[in-house]
Coordinates of C-alpha atoms in Angstrom, one line a residue:
M1 CA -23.2 22.9 -13.7
S2 CA -26.0 20.5 -13.2
R3 CA -27.1 18.9 -9.8
T4 CA -25.6 15.6 -11.0
G5 CA -22.3 17.3 -12.1
R6 CA -22.0 19.0 -8.7
H7 CA -22.7 15.7 -6.8
A8 CA -20.2 13.9 -8.9
G9 CA -17.7 17.0 -8.4
L10 CA -18.1 16.7 -4.6
G11 CA -17.2 13.1 -4.9
V12 CA -14.0 13.9 -6.8
A13 CA -13.0 16.7 -4.4
A14 CA -13.6 14.4 -1.3
I15 CA -11.3 11.8 -2.9
L16 CA -8.5 14.3 -3.8
V17 CA -8.6 15.8 -0.3
T18 CA -8.4 12.2 1.1
S19 CA -5.3 11.6 -1.2
V20 CA -3.5 14.6 0.1
L21 CA -4.2 13.4 3.8
W22 CA -3.0 9.9 2.9
G23 CA 0.1 11.4 1.1
T24 CA 1.3 12.6 4.4
T25 CA 1.5 9.2 6.3
G26 CA 5.0 8.2 4.8
T27 CA 6.5 11.4 6.0
A28 CA 4.7 11.3 9.4
A29 CA 5.9 7.7 9.9
T30 CA 9.6 9.0 9.7
F31 CA 9.1 10.9 13.0
A32 CA 8.6 7.7 14.9
P33 CA 11.5 5.6 13.8
G34 CA 11.4 3.4 16.9
A35 CA 7.9 2.0 15.9
G36 CA 7.7 -0.9 13.5
P37 CA 5.4 -1.0 10.4
L38 CA 3.0 -3.3 11.9
A39 CA 2.4 -1.2 14.8
I40 CA 2.0 2.0 12.7
G41 CA -0.4 0.3 10.5
A42 CA -2.5 -1.3 13.3
A43 CA -2.7 2.0 15.2
A44 CA -3.6 4.1 12.2
L45 CA -6.3 2.1 10.7
G46 CA -7.2 0.1 13.8
V47 CA -8.1 3.1 15.8
G48 CA -9.3 5.1 12.8
G49 CA -11.6 2.1 11.8
L50 CA -13.2 1.9 15.2
L51 CA -13.8 5.6 15.3
Q52 CA -15.7 5.2 11.9
A53 CA -17.9 2.6 13.5
A54 CA -18.4 4.9 16.7
I55 CA -19.8 7.8 14.6
A56 CA -22.0 5.4 12.7
L57 CA -23.6 3.8 15.6
S58 CA -27.1 5.0 14.9
A59 CA -26.8 4.2 11.1
L60 CA -25.5 0.8 11.9
R61 CA -28.5 0.0 14.1
R62 CA -30.8 1.3 11.3
S63 CA -29.2 -0.9 8.8
R64 CA -28.6 -4.0 10.9
R65 CA -30.9 -6.1 8.9
E66 CA -29.3 -5.3 5.6
L67 CA -25.7 -5.8 7.1
R68 CA -26.8 -9.3 8.3
S69 CA -28.1 -10.1 4.9
H70 CA -24.8 -9.2 3.4
A71 CA -22.5 -10.4 6.2
G72 CA -20.1 -12.2 3.6
L73 CA -19.5 -8.8 2.0
V74 CA -18.9 -7.1 5.3
A75 CA -16.5 -9.9 6.4
A76 CA -14.5 -9.7 3.0
G77 CA -14.1 -6.0 3.4
A78 CA -13.1 -6.1 7.0
V79 CA -10.4 -8.7 6.3
A80 CA -9.1 -6.4 3.4
V81 CA -9.2 -3.5 5.7
A82 CA -7.2 -5.3 8.3
A83 CA -4.5 -6.5 5.7
Y84 CA -4.2 -3.3 3.9
P85 CA -2.3 -1.1 6.4
L86 CA -0.1 -4.1 7.5
A87 CA 0.9 -4.7 3.8
F88 CA 1.3 -1.1 3.0
Y89 CA 3.5 0.1 5.8
S90 CA 5.5 -3.1 5.6
S91 CA 6.0 -2.5 1.9
M92 CA 7.4 1.1 2.7
H93 CA 9.5 -0.3 5.5
L94 CA 11.2 -3.0 3.2
G95 CA 11.1 -1.3 -0.2
G96 CA 11.4 2.3 0.9
V97 CA 8.7 5.0 1.1
A98 CA 8.7 5.9 -2.7
I99 CA 8.5 2.2 -3.9
G100 CA 6.0 1.1 -1.3
T101 CA 3.6 4.1 -1.9
V102 CA 3.9 4.0 -5.5
V103 CA 3.5 0.3 -6.0
S104 CA 0.6 0.0 -3.5
L105 CA -1.3 3.0 -5.2
A106 CA -0.5 2.5 -8.6
S107 CA -1.7 -1.2 -8.5
A108 CA -5.1 -0.3 -6.9
P109 CA -6.8 1.2 -10.0
L110 CA -5.8 -1.9 -12.0
A111 CA -7.1 -4.2 -9.3
S112 CA -10.3 -2.1 -9.0
G113 CA -10.9 -2.2 -12.7
V114 CA -10.4 -6.0 -12.7
L115 CA -13.0 -6.4 -9.8
E116 CA -15.6 -4.4 -11.7
R117 CA -14.9 -6.1 -15.0
F118 CA -15.1 -9.6 -13.8
L119 CA -17.2 -9.4 -10.8
E120 CA -19.7 -6.9 -12.2
R121 CA -19.2 -7.7 -15.8
R122 CA -19.0 -3.8 -16.3
P123 CA -16.9 -2.5 -19.4
L124 CA -14.2 -0.1 -18.5
S125 CA -14.3 3.0 -20.5
R126 CA -11.4 4.1 -22.7
W127 CA -11.1 7.3 -20.9
W128 CA -10.7 5.4 -17.5
M129 CA -8.1 3.0 -19.2
C130 CA -6.3 6.1 -20.3
A131 CA -6.4 7.7 -17.1
A132 CA -5.2 4.5 -15.5
F133 CA -2.3 4.1 -17.9
L134 CA -1.1 7.7 -17.4
G135 CA -1.3 7.3 -13.6
V136 CA 0.5 4.0 -13.6
L137 CA 3.2 5.6 -16.0
G138 CA 3.6 8.6 -13.9
S139 CA 3.8 6.6 -10.6
A140 CA 6.5 4.4 -12.3
L141 CA 8.6 7.3 -13.2
L142 CA 8.2 8.8 -9.8
C143 CA 9.3 5.4 -8.3
L144 CA 12.5 5.0 -10.7
S145 CA 13.5 8.6 -10.0
R146 CA 13.6 7.8 -6.3
A147 CA 14.8 4.1 -6.1
G148 CA 18.3 5.0 -7.0
G149 CA 18.7 6.5 -3.6
S150 CA 17.3 3.5 -1.7
E151 CA 19.5 1.6 0.5
A152 CA 17.3 -1.6 0.5
S153 CA 18.7 -4.8 -0.6
A154 CA 17.3 -6.6 -3.8
A155 CA 15.4 -9.1 -1.6
D156 CA 13.9 -6.3 0.6
T157 CA 13.0 -4.3 -2.6
A158 CA 11.3 -7.4 -4.1
A159 CA 9.5 -8.1 -0.8
G160 CA 8.3 -4.4 -0.7
I161 CA 7.1 -4.5 -4.3
G162 CA 5.1 -7.8 -3.5
L163 CA 3.6 -6.3 -0.3
G164 CA 2.7 -3.3 -2.2
L165 CA 0.8 -5.4 -4.7
V166 CA -1.1 -7.0 -1.7
A167 CA -1.8 -3.5 -0.3
G168 CA -3.2 -2.4 -3.6
A169 CA -5.4 -5.4 -4.1
T170 CA -6.8 -5.1 -0.7
Y171 CA -7.5 -1.4 -0.9
A172 CA -9.3 -2.1 -4.1
L173 CA -11.3 -4.9 -2.5
Y174 CA -12.6 -2.9 0.5
S175 CA -13.4 0.0 -1.7
W176 CA -15.4 -2.1 -3.9
V177 CA -17.1 -3.9 -0.9
V178 CA -18.2 -0.5 0.5
H179 CA -19.6 0.6 -2.8
R180 CA -21.2 -2.7 -3.2
L181 CA -23.1 -2.4 0.1
M182 CA -24.2 1.1 -0.8
G183 CA -25.7 -0.3 -4.0
H184 CA -27.6 -2.9 -1.9
G185 CA -29.3 0.0 -0.1
V186 CA -27.0 0.3 3.1
G187 CA -26.2 3.8 3.8
R188 CA -22.7 5.5 3.5
A189 CA -22.2 5.8 7.2
A190 CA -23.4 2.2 7.9
S191 CA -21.4 0.7 5.1
M192 CA -18.1 2.5 6.2
G193 CA -18.8 1.9 9.9
A194 CA -19.4 -1.8 9.5
V195 CA -16.5 -2.5 7.1
F196 CA -13.8 -0.3 8.8
G197 CA -15.2 -0.9 12.4
A198 CA -15.0 -4.7 11.9
G199 CA -11.5 -4.3 10.2
G200 CA -10.2 -2.1 13.0
A201 CA -11.4 -4.7 15.7
L202 CA -9.2 -7.3 13.7
L203 CA -6.2 -4.9 14.1
L204 CA -6.5 -4.6 17.8
P205 CA -4.6 -7.9 18.7
V206 CA -1.7 -6.6 16.2
L207 CA -1.6 -3.3 18.0
A208 CA -1.5 -4.9 21.5
L209 CA 1.4 -7.1 20.5
T210 CA 3.4 -4.5 18.5
G211 CA 2.3 -1.0 19.8
A212 CA 4.5 -0.5 22.9
P213 CA 7.1 1.6 21.0
L214 CA 4.3 4.0 20.1
L215 CA 4.0 4.8 23.9
A216 CA 7.7 5.0 24.4
S217 CA 7.9 8.8 23.7
A218 CA 5.5 12.0 23.3
Q219 CA 6.5 12.2 19.7
S220 CA 5.8 8.6 18.8
F221 CA 2.5 8.8 20.5
A222 CA 1.8 12.1 18.7
V223 CA 2.5 10.4 15.3
A224 CA 0.2 7.5 16.1
A225 CA -2.6 9.9 17.1
Y226 CA -2.0 12.0 14.0
M227 CA -2.2 8.9 11.7
A228 CA -5.3 7.5 13.4
L229 CA -7.3 10.8 13.6
V230 CA -6.2 12.6 10.4
P231 CA -5.3 10.3 7.4
M232 CA -7.3 7.5 8.8
F233 CA -10.3 8.7 10.4
L234 CA -10.8 12.0 8.5
G235 CA -9.5 10.6 5.3
Y236 CA -11.8 7.5 5.2
F237 CA -14.7 9.7 6.4
L238 CA -14.2 11.8 3.2
F239 CA -13.3 8.6 1.1
G240 CA -16.8 7.3 2.0
I241 CA -18.4 10.6 0.9
G242 CA -16.6 10.2 -2.5
L243 CA -17.4 6.4 -2.7
A244 CA -21.1 7.4 -2.5
R245 CA -20.7 9.6 -5.6
V246 CA -18.1 7.9 -7.9
R247 CA -17.2 4.3 -8.9
P248 CA -14.5 2.4 -7.0
S249 CA -12.3 2.4 -10.3
T250 CA -12.4 6.1 -10.5
A251 CA -11.9 6.6 -6.8
T252 CA -8.8 4.5 -6.9
T253 CA -7.4 6.2 -10.0
L254 CA -8.0 9.5 -8.3
T255 CA -5.8 8.4 -5.3
L256 CA -2.9 8.2 -7.6
T257 CA -2.6 11.7 -6.4
E258 CA -1.3 10.2 -3.1
P259 CA 2.3 9.1 -4.4
A260 CA 2.7 12.6 -5.8
V261 CA 1.9 14.3 -2.5
A262 CA 4.1 11.8 -0.6
A263 CA 6.9 12.6 -3.1
V264 CA 6.6 16.5 -2.8
L265 CA 6.5 16.0 1.1
A266 CA 9.7 13.8 1.0
V267 CA 11.4 16.6 -0.9
L268 CA 10.2 19.6 1.2
V269 CA 10.2 17.9 4.6
V270 CA 12.4 14.9 4.7
G271 CA 15.0 16.3 2.4
E272 CA 14.9 13.8 -0.4
R273 CA 15.6 14.8 -3.9
L274 CA 13.6 14.2 -7.2
T275 CA 15.2 13.7 -10.6
G276 CA 13.8 15.0 -13.8
A277 CA 12.1 11.6 -14.3
G278 CA 10.5 12.3 -10.9
W279 CA 9.1 15.6 -11.9
T280 CA 8.0 14.2 -15.2
G281 CA 6.0 11.6 -13.3
L282 CA 4.3 14.1 -11.2
A283 CA 3.3 15.8 -14.5
V284 CA 2.0 12.6 -16.0
I285 CA -0.2 12.0 -12.8
A286 CA -1.6 15.5 -13.0
A287 CA -2.6 14.7 -16.7
A288 CA -4.2 11.5 -15.5
L289 CA -6.3 13.6 -13.1
V290 CA -7.3 16.2 -15.8
V291 CA -8.5 13.3 -18.0
L292 CA -10.8 12.0 -15.2
A293 CA -12.0 15.4 -14.4
V294 CA -13.1 16.6 -18.0
A295 CA -13.6 13.1 -19.8
P296 CA -17.1 11.6 -20.1
T297 CA -17.6 8.5 -18.1
N298 CA -19.5 5.3 -19.0
V299 CA -22.9 6.0 -17.2
V300 CA -25.6 8.5 -17.2
A301 CA -26.0 9.6 -13.5
L302 CA -29.2 10.0 -11.5
P303 CA -29.8 12.5 -8.8
P304 CA -28.3 11.8 -5.3
G305 CA -30.0 8.9 -3.5
A306 CA -31.6 7.4 -6.8
Q307 CA -30.8 4.0 -8.1
A308 CA -30.5 2.7 -11.6
L309 CA -31.8 -0.5 -12.9
P310 CA -29.1 -3.0 -13.2
A311 CA -27.5 -3.6 -16.6
Q312 CA -28.4 -6.6 -18.5
G313 CA -24.9 -7.1 -20.0
P314 CA -21.7 -5.4 -20.6
A315 CA -23.1 -3.7 -23.8
T316 CA -26.2 -2.3 -22.2
H317 CA -26.3 1.5 -21.4
A318 CA -28.3 2.7 -18.4
A319 CA -31.0 5.1 -19.6
A320 CA -30.8 7.3 -16.7
A321 CA -29.4 7.2 -13.3
P322 CA -17.9 6.3 -8.9
A323 CA -20.3 8.9 -10.3
Q324 CA -20.2 7.3 -7.2
A325 CA -16.8 6.8 -5.9
T326 CA -16.0 4.1 -8.3
H327 CA -18.1 1.1 -7.4
A328 CA -21.3 -0.3 -8.6
P329 CA -22.6 -3.8 -8.1
P330 CA -23.1 -6.2 -10.9
A331 CA -26.5 -6.8 -12.3
E332 CA -28.0 -9.8 -10.4
A333 CA -31.6 -9.8 -11.3
P334 CA -33.6 -7.8 -13.8
S335 CA -35.8 -6.4 -11.1
A336 CA -33.2 -5.7 -8.5
P337 CA -31.9 -2.4 -7.9
A338 CA -28.2 -1.6 -8.3
P339 CA -26.1 1.4 -7.6
A340 CA -25.2 3.9 -10.2
A341 CA -23.7 2.1 -13.0
G342 CA -20.7 4.6 -13.5
H343 CA -18.5 4.3 -16.5
R344 CA -21.0 3.6 -19.3
A345 CA -21.4 6.3 -21.9
G346 CA -22.6 9.6 -21.0
G347 CA -22.2 10.9 -17.4
R348 CA -21.3 10.1 -13.8
D349 CA -23.1 7.7 -11.5
T350 CA -24.2 8.1 -7.9
A351 CA -25.1 5.7 -5.1
P352 CA -27.5 5.7 -2.4
G353 CA -26.4 7.7 0.7
D354 CA -27.3 7.2 4.4

């Protein structure tokens, strides 16, 4: 395998491991029934986000000039980071773990694709659209197979679906922002540290107001600690590595693995049952991952750390250069460097690292 292929493969592997870790959150939350969704979300990503900033302090200092010049992007990403866990865990609380997880994750690739198409004017490959369709179809089957056992009212289910859509959109937005910052020359650690650190800080007031139940018992505290340190801190650390190697639309499609993991854990740990449609959904999601793994993407990738010249229009093909984790910035000026232009006919793109 070529160096570029290995670089992209590492990004895909990092995203898949992240998805497995994220898939444990719904099951973990059931072990802290006294804590509300806002408390769990604020603790998980609030503490996890601040830890991302803590391990990136030196990188943040080195990149402070670039971060100041793109303060608007950082702010948008921080707001999305703060909104995501509140919407995601509230969606699961109201609509059920299955519906909340599936709607949030299944909508994210679509939102990510829309961001890339309209903000960057990057055409989406047929392979990506095929994988996204399969992933959404599989997630829908999974959701339908488990919705029958939900005790949520129609109003709660509708609210859960709506919040799930908000979660999917904010997840796609902060992923795009991080990848965009990398494309502007900000290192991976600094990009993740700035966006997630600022988002974590925004969640601290929510944690202060709602987090008392997490301290009520050793079990609840252990759940909060696990959520912050493993799925959020370690998970987003790996997610940043993936985003440096594949475009955001690819990364968010890969994370459709999460609802599949969540479903399996619900069966094995929580005691839920899957119907035939649910197992079919898992198989379809697996097919989507196979498509992403073996199909050509839209862009020829450059070696790690290299940058491609920006495309001049949607039909332009880069001559050489997520596979960064699925996000590349739009072409802004003929002379300005851009992150690897993933998804363009030929290979996988890469984005600058630290």
